[in-house]
Amino acid sequence: MIKDKSLFIIIFSMLLCSCGKTNQTYVAPKGVPNYSRFSETNQMRISGWIAPYHENIDDSGNKNLISQESYNYLHDCGFNAIYTMYEFSYSHEKAILDSLEYAKNSNIKYYAKSAKIFAWEETVSTFTPGYFNTDSLMKKYKNHDAFAGHLVCDEPNVKYFNSLKARKDFYETEFPGKEFYINLLPSYASKDQLGVSTYEEYINQYINIINPRVLSFDHYSLSNVGGLPNCKPDALYNRETVAYLASQKQIPYMNFTLVSSSSAEKRRMMQEADLRWQVMCDLAYGTSGIQYFCVFPVIEGDFKNALFDEDGKPTIFYNYAKNINNMCLYMDEAFMSFQWVGTITKKGDLYEPDVGIPAFDYCKHSITSHDALYTVKSDYNTLVGCFNSKVDNYRGYMITNFEDPALDITDNVELTFTGADHVLIYHGTTKNTMPLNNGKLTLNLNPGDGVFAIPYNQ
């Protein structure tokens, strides 16, 4: 419950809820940090499920959406990769080859699908040289400029990991440099779905057995319960678990941003702030890319809304995603130059002391301080992702308004930095420098909003 905003209570609450103090030994480098030299190399992967598809899938009567226009739309939205879903066999040869050519023209990487890559086997198969190359269709696109790898499977149980590992090892000898892409289950999956008793064990086994190039999962955090907006209590636990375990092996990770609503699964109609909130939470845990579900409409199942409609035309969700993608592709020159260290989960100072925040309570690896950050004060629930630069001695902070965007709450945040007198702020598609007032930075974060801040000395 929110308490009355009397001066005494606010000050007392701020004292109780400020993050832990540092030893104040850190001193930021001099000069405005300049990461523009990395603008071409530090690119986030902006991708999604599903690529433009062929006509009449499963006799559904859908239109053919594979065209240069579709791929141009994707490029204009900020996409640089796309996962196919419905094109995977010899009967789809023209659709696949056309898709690759259109993707190439639009500078988009295409993830193919093949029934030969994975057959949901529990036993480890014995492969012989040329196993994949006996597929005449694969031979035709193996060296295509737009071919990035294969979408292997979605949400596998642990019992398939050893077989997947054997296939991956063999795959990489046949397709050097290409990605063996797998998407994992969310933390709210059942033990039977996971195949193990805990989510940490599921992710740990995947990392240790598969050793993926990129770790991908989907956690759809925002829903409706009883007609009211709801955030799943494990929303941050899932992100934190993957980020923490993947960082031990320096494996980049990506979550999926939910676009499509579903009445059966209580997935609500998304607004732009909802999409941005999902991305901002991922950024606070050091994501290396953005993925959307769905880009083009799902043919089957209880899913409504996507970035495109059934005629292949952009929807309002396309515009939402374009704004978010432009933001990510603007700040990635700096953001991708940093390594995630941990995330501070800051309870709002306007909440009663005895009120629990389930999403924060589920976390096991939250940190309370970082060497350049002295205190954090906030009216409402806030995430502060803490980062160290990979290339110099700067520190970075992803500050996110964690309140459910449906509540329409603006969060006032005050951060006090040590060893710095200025800060560089990435916000949307702008970057600005500003002086710190006795080390203090004050932010007003709109619903679903966030900024990336880098303190420095003038």
Short mmCIF file of C-alpha atoms in Angstrom, two decimals:
data_model
loop_
_atom_site.label_atom_id
_atom_site.label_comp_id
_atom_site.label_asym_id
_atom_site.label_seq_id
_atom_site.Cartn_x
_atom_site.Cartn_y
_atom_site.Cartn_z
CA MET A 1 0.00 0.00 0.00
CA ILE A 2 1.21 3.56 -0.69
CA LYS A 3 1.57 5.70 2.38
CA ASP A 4 0.76 9.38 2.92
CA LYS A 5 3.42 11.65 1.53
CA SER A 6 4.29 13.41 4.76
CA LEU A 7 7.83 14.77 4.81
CA PHE A 8 8.86 12.79 7.89
CA ILE A 9 7.68 9.43 6.54
CA ILE A 10 9.25 9.98 3.14
CA ILE A 11 12.62 10.92 4.64
CA PHE A 12 12.49 8.00 7.08
CA SER A 13 11.56 5.56 4.31
CA MET A 14 14.35 6.84 2.08
CA LEU A 15 16.87 6.24 4.82
CA LEU A 16 15.60 2.70 5.26
CA CYS A 17 15.42 1.84 1.58
CA SER A 18 18.54 3.42 0.09
CA CYS A 19 20.92 0.91 -1.42
CA GLY A 20 24.08 -0.07 0.44
CA LYS A 21 26.95 2.40 0.38
CA THR A 22 30.27 1.73 -1.32
CA ASN A 23 33.77 2.27 -0.03
CA GLN A 24 33.98 5.36 -2.28
CA THR A 25 37.37 4.38 -3.74
CA TYR A 26 36.24 4.43 -7.39
CA VAL A 27 37.12 7.49 -9.48
CA ALA A 28 35.60 7.75 -12.97
CA PRO A 29 37.86 8.53 -15.93
CA LYS A 30 38.10 12.03 -17.29
CA GLY A 31 36.35 12.94 -20.51
CA VAL A 32 32.96 12.21 -22.06
CA PRO A 33 32.91 8.49 -22.90
CA ASN A 34 32.82 8.02 -26.67
CA TYR A 35 31.58 4.68 -28.02
CA SER A 36 30.70 5.89 -31.52
CA ARG A 37 33.69 3.90 -32.83
CA PHE A 38 31.71 0.78 -31.95
CA SER A 39 28.49 1.84 -33.69
CA GLU A 40 28.94 -0.72 -36.47
CA THR A 41 30.31 -3.62 -34.41
CA ASN A 42 28.30 -3.38 -31.17
CA GLN A 43 24.96 -4.18 -32.74
CA MET A 44 22.16 -5.80 -30.79
CA ARG A 45 20.37 -8.66 -32.47
CA ILE A 46 16.82 -7.53 -33.22
CA SER A 47 14.92 -10.64 -34.21
CA GLY A 48 11.67 -12.48 -33.76
CA TRP A 49 9.31 -15.34 -34.40
CA ILE A 50 7.87 -15.69 -37.20
CA ALA A 51 9.37 -14.86 -40.65
CA PRO A 52 7.10 -14.06 -43.62
CA TYR A 53 5.54 -17.36 -44.72
CA HIS A 54 4.12 -19.21 -47.73
CA GLU A 55 0.45 -19.53 -48.61
CA ASN A 56 -2.22 -21.97 -47.36
CA ILE A 57 -0.35 -23.47 -44.41
CA ASP A 58 -2.21 -26.54 -43.12
CA ASP A 59 -5.09 -25.63 -45.46
CA SER A 60 -5.70 -22.42 -43.49
CA GLY A 61 -6.13 -20.34 -46.64
CA ASN A 62 -3.56 -17.74 -45.53
CA LYS A 63 -1.88 -15.48 -48.07
CA ASN A 64 1.71 -15.76 -49.24
CA LEU A 65 3.65 -13.09 -47.30
CA ILE A 66 7.14 -13.89 -48.61
CA SER A 67 8.12 -10.80 -50.60
CA GLN A 68 10.75 -8.13 -50.83
CA GLU A 69 8.19 -5.70 -49.42
CA SER A 70 7.86 -7.81 -46.24
CA TYR A 71 11.62 -7.88 -45.70
CA ASN A 72 11.93 -4.17 -46.43
CA TYR A 73 9.32 -3.53 -43.75
CA LEU A 74 11.36 -5.65 -41.31
CA HIS A 75 14.53 -3.73 -42.10
CA ASP A 76 12.76 -0.39 -41.66
CA CYS A 77 11.52 -1.57 -38.25
CA GLY A 78 15.09 -2.25 -37.13
CA PHE A 79 15.22 -6.03 -37.57
CA ASN A 80 18.54 -7.59 -38.51
CA ALA A 81 17.53 -11.24 -38.03
CA ILE A 82 14.39 -13.38 -38.34
CA TYR A 83 13.43 -16.98 -37.46
CA THR A 84 11.40 -18.99 -39.91
CA MET A 85 8.63 -21.24 -38.61
CA TYR A 86 6.67 -22.85 -41.43
CA GLU A 87 9.29 -23.37 -44.17
CA PHE A 88 11.37 -26.46 -43.43
CA SER A 89 11.02 -29.18 -46.08
CA TYR A 90 11.69 -29.94 -49.75
CA SER A 91 8.18 -28.80 -50.62
CA HIS A 92 9.14 -25.34 -49.35
CA GLU A 93 12.34 -25.03 -51.39
CA LYS A 94 11.26 -22.02 -53.43
CA ALA A 95 9.87 -20.28 -50.35
CA ILE A 96 13.14 -20.76 -48.46
CA LEU A 97 15.40 -19.67 -51.32
CA ASP A 98 13.21 -16.65 -52.06
CA SER A 99 13.21 -15.70 -48.38
CA LEU A 100 17.00 -15.86 -48.22
CA GLU A 101 17.34 -13.63 -51.26
CA TYR A 102 14.86 -11.06 -49.96
CA ALA A 103 16.56 -11.15 -46.55
CA LYS A 104 19.95 -10.55 -48.16
CA ASN A 105 18.61 -7.55 -50.05
CA SER A 106 17.30 -6.08 -46.79
CA ASN A 107 20.46 -6.88 -44.78
CA ILE A 108 18.65 -9.37 -42.54
CA LYS A 109 20.01 -12.69 -41.32
CA TYR A 110 17.69 -15.66 -41.87
CA TYR A 111 17.43 -18.62 -39.50
CA ALA A 112 16.26 -21.65 -41.45
CA LYS A 113 14.45 -24.74 -40.20
CA SER A 114 14.93 -28.35 -41.23
CA ALA A 115 13.31 -31.59 -40.11
CA LYS A 116 16.71 -33.22 -40.48
CA ILE A 117 18.35 -31.04 -37.81
CA PHE A 118 16.32 -32.35 -34.90
CA ALA A 119 13.81 -35.16 -34.56
CA TRP A 120 13.14 -34.92 -30.79
CA GLU A 121 15.40 -37.86 -30.02
CA GLU A 122 16.36 -38.87 -26.48
CA THR A 123 19.19 -41.17 -27.54
CA VAL A 124 22.48 -39.89 -28.88
CA SER A 125 22.66 -40.70 -32.59
CA THR A 126 25.80 -41.60 -34.46
CA PHE A 127 26.47 -39.27 -37.34
CA THR A 128 28.70 -39.77 -40.34
CA PRO A 129 30.49 -37.13 -42.42
CA GLY A 130 28.17 -35.51 -44.92
CA TYR A 131 25.02 -36.27 -42.89
CA PHE A 132 23.62 -32.78 -43.39
CA ASN A 133 25.18 -32.28 -46.80
CA THR A 134 23.14 -35.17 -48.20
CA ASP A 135 20.21 -32.77 -47.98
CA SER A 136 20.11 -31.18 -51.44
CA LEU A 137 18.11 -28.18 -50.18
CA MET A 138 20.68 -27.42 -47.48
CA LYS A 139 23.42 -27.56 -50.12
CA LYS A 140 21.65 -24.79 -52.02
CA TYR A 141 21.52 -22.34 -49.12
CA LYS A 142 24.48 -23.43 -46.98
CA ASN A 143 26.73 -20.65 -48.27
CA HIS A 144 24.06 -18.01 -48.84
CA ASP A 145 25.01 -14.60 -47.45
CA ALA A 146 21.76 -14.28 -45.47
CA PHE A 147 21.86 -17.77 -43.91
CA ALA A 148 22.73 -17.41 -40.19
CA GLY A 149 21.98 -20.89 -38.88
CA HIS A 150 19.06 -23.13 -37.97
CA LEU A 151 16.19 -22.78 -35.56
CA VAL A 152 16.58 -26.23 -34.05
CA CYS A 153 13.81 -26.56 -31.48
CA ASP A 154 11.66 -24.68 -29.00
CA GLU A 155 11.48 -25.33 -25.24
CA PRO A 156 13.18 -28.75 -24.98
CA ASN A 157 13.07 -30.93 -21.87
CA VAL A 158 16.40 -31.82 -20.21
CA LYS A 159 16.07 -35.38 -21.51
CA TYR A 160 16.89 -34.11 -25.02
CA PHE A 161 20.05 -32.19 -24.08
CA ASN A 162 22.59 -34.96 -24.70
CA SER A 163 21.14 -35.74 -28.11
CA LEU A 164 21.09 -32.03 -28.93
CA LYS A 165 24.71 -31.73 -27.87
CA ALA A 166 25.76 -34.54 -30.19
CA ARG A 167 23.89 -32.94 -33.06
CA LYS A 168 25.30 -29.51 -32.28
CA ASP A 169 28.89 -30.78 -32.28
CA PHE A 170 28.37 -32.48 -35.60
CA TYR A 171 26.39 -29.55 -36.99
CA GLU A 172 29.28 -27.17 -36.33
CA THR A 173 31.64 -29.31 -38.40
CA GLU A 174 29.16 -29.26 -41.30
CA PHE A 175 28.09 -25.61 -40.89
CA PRO A 176 31.12 -23.78 -39.46
CA GLY A 177 30.26 -20.34 -38.12
CA LYS A 178 26.50 -20.97 -38.22
CA GLU A 179 24.27 -20.92 -35.16
CA PHE A 180 22.53 -23.97 -33.70
CA TYR A 181 19.66 -21.93 -32.22
CA ILE A 182 17.47 -23.31 -29.43
CA ASN A 183 14.89 -21.45 -27.35
CA LEU A 184 14.38 -22.54 -23.74
CA LEU A 185 11.45 -22.84 -21.36
CA PRO A 186 10.50 -20.10 -18.87
CA SER A 187 10.82 -20.46 -15.11
CA TYR A 188 7.05 -20.94 -14.72
CA ALA A 189 7.26 -24.23 -16.65
CA SER A 190 6.40 -27.32 -14.59
CA LYS A 191 8.97 -29.82 -13.32
CA ASP A 192 7.64 -32.33 -15.86
CA GLN A 193 8.21 -29.82 -18.67
CA LEU A 194 11.71 -28.99 -17.44
CA GLY A 195 12.72 -32.56 -16.65
CA VAL A 196 14.46 -31.44 -13.45
CA SER A 197 13.31 -30.12 -10.08
CA THR A 198 14.54 -26.51 -10.35
CA TYR A 199 14.91 -23.90 -13.05
CA GLU A 200 18.50 -23.19 -12.03
CA GLU A 201 19.33 -26.84 -12.66
CA TYR A 202 17.61 -26.67 -16.06
CA ILE A 203 19.65 -23.65 -17.17
CA ASN A 204 22.86 -25.00 -15.64
CA GLN A 205 22.55 -28.31 -17.44
CA TYR A 206 21.79 -26.57 -20.72
CA ILE A 207 24.87 -24.36 -20.42
CA ASN A 208 27.18 -27.17 -19.31
CA ILE A 209 25.95 -29.74 -21.83
CA ILE A 210 25.13 -27.64 -24.90
CA ASN A 211 27.59 -24.74 -24.46
CA PRO A 212 25.45 -22.49 -26.69
CA ARG A 213 26.69 -19.52 -28.66
CA VAL A 214 23.63 -17.57 -27.43
CA LEU A 215 21.16 -18.49 -24.68
CA SER A 216 17.54 -17.76 -25.59
CA PHE A 217 14.36 -18.15 -23.51
CA ASP A 218 10.85 -16.75 -23.29
CA HIS A 219 9.23 -15.36 -20.18
CA TYR A 220 5.97 -13.51 -20.71
CA SER A 221 5.70 -11.47 -17.54
CA LEU A 222 2.67 -9.23 -18.05
CA SER A 223 -0.85 -10.62 -17.94
CA ASN A 224 -4.37 -9.99 -16.67
CA VAL A 225 -5.80 -11.75 -13.64
CA GLY A 226 -9.45 -11.16 -12.81
CA GLY A 227 -9.49 -8.35 -15.33
CA LEU A 228 -6.66 -6.53 -13.54
CA PRO A 229 -3.07 -6.03 -14.74
CA ASN A 230 -0.63 -8.49 -13.25
CA CYS A 231 3.12 -9.09 -13.31
CA LYS A 232 4.27 -12.66 -12.75
CA PRO A 233 6.21 -12.99 -9.46
CA ASP A 234 9.09 -14.79 -11.19
CA ALA A 235 9.52 -12.07 -13.85
CA LEU A 236 12.93 -11.02 -12.54
CA TYR A 237 13.90 -14.41 -11.11
CA ASN A 238 13.89 -15.82 -14.65
CA ARG A 239 15.94 -12.98 -16.10
CA GLU A 240 18.33 -13.00 -13.14
CA THR A 241 18.85 -16.78 -13.22
CA VAL A 242 19.72 -16.79 -16.91
CA ALA A 243 21.85 -13.64 -16.71
CA TYR A 244 23.74 -14.84 -13.64
CA LEU A 245 24.49 -18.35 -14.91
CA ALA A 246 25.23 -17.26 -18.48
CA SER A 247 27.61 -14.55 -17.25
CA GLN A 248 29.73 -17.18 -15.51
CA LYS A 249 30.59 -18.56 -18.96
CA GLN A 250 30.35 -15.19 -20.74
CA ILE A 251 27.47 -16.41 -22.89
CA PRO A 252 25.16 -13.69 -24.22
CA TYR A 253 21.44 -14.16 -23.59
CA MET A 254 18.14 -12.96 -25.05
CA ASN A 255 14.54 -13.09 -23.84
CA PHE A 256 11.39 -12.78 -25.94
CA THR A 257 9.21 -9.67 -25.81
CA LEU A 258 5.52 -10.60 -25.94
CA VAL A 259 3.40 -8.84 -28.54
CA SER A 260 0.57 -11.33 -29.10
CA SER A 261 -2.30 -11.51 -26.64
CA SER A 262 -4.04 -14.75 -25.67
CA SER A 263 -7.29 -15.07 -23.73
CA ALA A 264 -6.55 -18.70 -22.87
CA GLU A 265 -3.21 -17.78 -21.29
CA LYS A 266 -4.44 -14.43 -19.88
CA ARG A 267 -1.90 -12.55 -21.99
CA ARG A 268 -3.19 -9.02 -22.18
CA MET A 269 -3.39 -6.60 -25.07
CA MET A 270 0.00 -4.89 -25.12
CA GLN A 271 0.54 -1.15 -25.28
CA GLU A 272 3.83 0.47 -26.29
CA ALA A 273 4.78 1.00 -22.63
CA ASP A 274 4.23 -2.74 -22.01
CA LEU A 275 6.61 -3.70 -24.82
CA ARG A 276 9.17 -1.13 -23.73
CA TRP A 277 8.94 -2.30 -20.08
CA GLN A 278 9.76 -5.87 -21.13
CA VAL A 279 12.80 -4.68 -23.08
CA MET A 280 13.93 -2.32 -20.31
CA CYS A 281 13.83 -5.16 -17.77
CA ASP A 282 15.95 -7.30 -20.09
CA LEU A 283 18.41 -4.43 -20.53
CA ALA A 284 18.69 -4.07 -16.75
CA TYR A 285 19.97 -7.67 -16.73
CA GLY A 286 22.39 -7.22 -19.62
CA THR A 287 20.57 -8.73 -22.59
CA SER A 288 22.45 -8.88 -25.89
CA GLY A 289 19.39 -8.61 -28.10
CA ILE A 290 15.64 -8.24 -28.51
CA GLN A 291 13.28 -10.94 -29.79
CA TYR A 292 9.56 -10.58 -30.49
CA PHE A 293 6.66 -13.02 -30.36
CA CYS A 294 5.13 -12.62 -32.81
CA VAL A 295 6.34 -10.73 -35.85
CA PHE A 296 3.94 -12.24 -38.40
CA PRO A 297 0.67 -13.77 -37.13
CA VAL A 298 0.59 -17.33 -35.79
CA ILE A 299 -1.45 -19.57 -38.08
CA GLU A 300 -2.74 -21.83 -35.32
CA GLY A 301 -3.65 -21.36 -31.64
CA ASP A 302 -5.24 -18.70 -29.48
CA PHE A 303 -2.97 -15.79 -30.37
CA LYS A 304 -4.10 -12.36 -31.49
CA ASN A 305 -2.04 -9.41 -32.70
CA ALA A 306 1.45 -9.28 -34.17
CA LEU A 307 3.69 -6.68 -35.76
CA PHE A 308 2.00 -7.46 -39.09
CA ASP A 309 -1.58 -8.39 -39.98
CA GLU A 310 -2.77 -11.32 -42.09
CA ASP A 311 -2.24 -9.30 -45.26
CA GLY A 312 1.37 -8.60 -44.33
CA LYS A 313 0.77 -4.94 -43.51
CA PRO A 314 2.28 -3.24 -40.43
CA THR A 315 0.02 -2.88 -37.38
CA ILE A 316 0.18 -0.43 -34.50
CA PHE A 317 2.46 -2.96 -32.76
CA TYR A 318 4.93 -2.55 -35.63
CA ASN A 319 5.13 1.15 -34.79
CA TYR A 320 5.65 0.35 -31.10
CA ALA A 321 8.46 -2.08 -31.94
CA LYS A 322 10.06 0.36 -34.38
CA ASN A 323 10.35 2.99 -31.65
CA ILE A 324 11.87 0.48 -29.23
CA ASN A 325 14.23 -1.01 -31.81
CA ASN A 326 15.47 2.44 -32.81
CA MET A 327 16.22 3.10 -29.13
CA CYS A 328 18.18 -0.15 -28.78
CA LEU A 329 20.10 0.35 -32.01
CA TYR A 330 20.99 3.89 -30.93
CA MET A 331 22.33 3.00 -27.49
CA ASP A 332 23.91 -0.36 -28.37
CA GLU A 333 27.21 1.29 -29.32
CA ALA A 334 27.67 2.02 -25.62
CA PHE A 335 25.53 -0.65 -23.98
CA MET A 336 27.26 -3.54 -25.76
CA SER A 337 30.62 -2.17 -24.60
CA PHE A 338 29.70 -3.01 -21.01
CA GLN A 339 29.57 -6.25 -19.02
CA TRP A 340 26.66 -6.84 -16.65
CA VAL A 341 27.75 -7.16 -13.00
CA GLY A 342 24.44 -7.41 -11.19
CA THR A 343 21.11 -5.67 -10.65
CA ILE A 344 19.86 -3.64 -7.69
CA THR A 345 16.15 -4.25 -7.03
CA LYS A 346 15.11 -1.05 -5.30
CA LYS A 347 11.77 -1.08 -3.46
CA GLY A 348 9.87 2.19 -3.74
CA ASP A 349 10.25 4.58 -0.81
CA LEU A 350 6.50 5.30 -0.90
CA TYR A 351 5.64 1.69 -0.04
CA GLU A 352 4.99 0.64 3.54
CA PRO A 353 8.02 -1.16 5.06
CA ASP A 354 6.05 -4.38 5.59
CA VAL A 355 4.77 -4.57 2.00
CA GLY A 356 6.60 -7.27 0.06
CA ILE A 357 7.43 -6.99 -3.64
CA PRO A 358 7.08 -10.59 -4.93
CA ALA A 359 9.18 -10.02 -8.05
CA PHE A 360 12.01 -8.73 -5.84
CA ASP A 361 11.54 -11.38 -3.14
CA TYR A 362 11.99 -14.19 -5.70
CA CYS A 363 15.44 -12.92 -6.72
CA LYS A 364 18.48 -14.70 -5.29
CA HIS A 365 21.36 -12.69 -6.71
CA SER A 366 20.29 -9.05 -6.35
CA ILE A 367 23.15 -6.76 -5.38
CA THR A 368 22.87 -3.78 -3.04
CA SER A 369 25.70 -1.57 -4.27
CA HIS A 370 28.27 -0.95 -6.99
CA ASP A 371 31.58 0.85 -6.69
CA ALA A 372 30.57 4.07 -8.47
CA LEU A 373 27.05 4.19 -7.00
CA TYR A 374 26.66 5.60 -3.49
CA THR A 375 22.87 5.55 -2.96
CA VAL A 376 19.61 4.95 -4.84
CA LYS A 377 16.35 6.56 -3.80
CA SER A 378 13.09 6.09 -5.70
CA ASP A 379 9.41 6.75 -5.17
CA TYR A 380 8.43 3.44 -6.75
CA ASN A 381 9.96 0.07 -7.60
CA THR A 382 13.09 0.50 -9.67
CA LEU A 383 15.76 -1.65 -11.30
CA VAL A 384 19.35 -0.47 -11.53
CA GLY A 385 21.44 -2.74 -13.73
CA CYS A 386 25.14 -2.28 -12.90
CA PHE A 387 27.82 -2.65 -15.57
CA ASN A 388 31.60 -2.42 -15.97
CA SER A 389 33.04 -1.30 -19.29
CA LYS A 390 34.83 -3.98 -21.31
CA VAL A 391 37.17 -1.49 -22.96
CA ASP A 392 37.97 1.17 -20.34
CA ASN A 393 37.31 2.04 -16.70
CA TYR A 394 33.83 3.57 -17.00
CA ARG A 395 30.77 2.26 -15.17
CA GLY A 396 27.28 2.03 -16.63
CA TYR A 397 23.81 1.92 -15.07
CA MET A 398 20.54 0.85 -16.68
CA ILE A 399 17.82 2.52 -14.59
CA THR A 400 14.31 1.16 -15.22
CA ASN A 401 10.85 2.04 -13.90
CA PHE A 402 9.74 -1.43 -12.79
CA GLU A 403 6.12 -0.55 -11.95
CA ASP A 404 3.58 -2.31 -14.19
CA PRO A 405 2.99 0.15 -17.06
CA ALA A 406 -0.76 -0.45 -16.83
CA LEU A 407 -0.70 1.40 -13.48
CA ASP A 408 0.51 4.55 -15.29
CA ILE A 409 3.04 5.48 -12.59
CA THR A 410 5.90 7.93 -13.13
CA ASP A 411 8.90 7.04 -10.99
CA ASN A 412 11.11 9.74 -9.49
CA VAL A 413 14.61 8.38 -8.95
CA GLU A 414 17.70 9.92 -7.38
CA LEU A 415 21.10 8.29 -7.74
CA THR A 416 24.23 9.53 -6.00
CA PHE A 417 27.48 8.67 -7.76
CA THR A 418 30.91 8.75 -6.20
CA GLY A 419 34.10 9.81 -7.96
CA ALA A 420 32.32 11.61 -10.82
CA ASP A 421 31.04 15.12 -11.57
CA HIS A 422 29.16 14.55 -14.87
CA VAL A 423 27.07 11.84 -16.50
CA LEU A 424 26.32 10.75 -20.08
CA ILE A 425 22.69 9.72 -20.52
CA TYR A 426 21.27 7.54 -23.33
CA HIS A 427 17.49 7.97 -23.43
CA GLY A 428 15.42 6.95 -26.42
CA THR A 429 17.33 8.04 -29.51
CA THR A 430 19.21 10.87 -27.80
CA LYS A 431 22.33 11.15 -25.69
CA ASN A 432 23.11 14.10 -23.47
CA THR A 433 25.71 15.09 -20.92
CA MET A 434 24.86 16.89 -17.71
CA PRO A 435 26.63 17.91 -14.51
CA LEU A 436 25.96 16.01 -11.30
CA ASN A 437 24.76 18.06 -8.34
CA ASN A 438 27.05 16.89 -5.53
CA GLY A 439 27.13 13.52 -7.29
CA LYS A 440 23.32 13.38 -7.61
CA LEU A 441 21.35 12.49 -10.75
CA THR A 442 17.57 13.00 -10.66
CA LEU A 443 15.35 11.17 -13.16
CA ASN A 444 11.62 11.16 -13.89
CA LEU A 445 10.89 7.82 -15.56
CA ASN A 446 7.59 7.44 -17.38
CA PRO A 447 5.73 4.08 -17.35
CA GLY A 448 7.93 1.42 -18.94
CA ASP A 449 10.79 3.86 -19.34
CA GLY A 450 14.50 3.65 -18.60
CA VAL A 451 17.87 5.28 -19.27
CA PHE A 452 21.48 4.16 -19.57
CA ALA A 453 23.79 6.40 -17.52
CA ILE A 454 27.60 6.55 -17.59
CA PRO A 455 29.23 8.79 -14.92
CA TYR A 456 32.52 10.52 -15.74
CA ASN A 457 34.70 13.47 -14.75
CA GLN A 458 34.91 16.59 -16.86
#
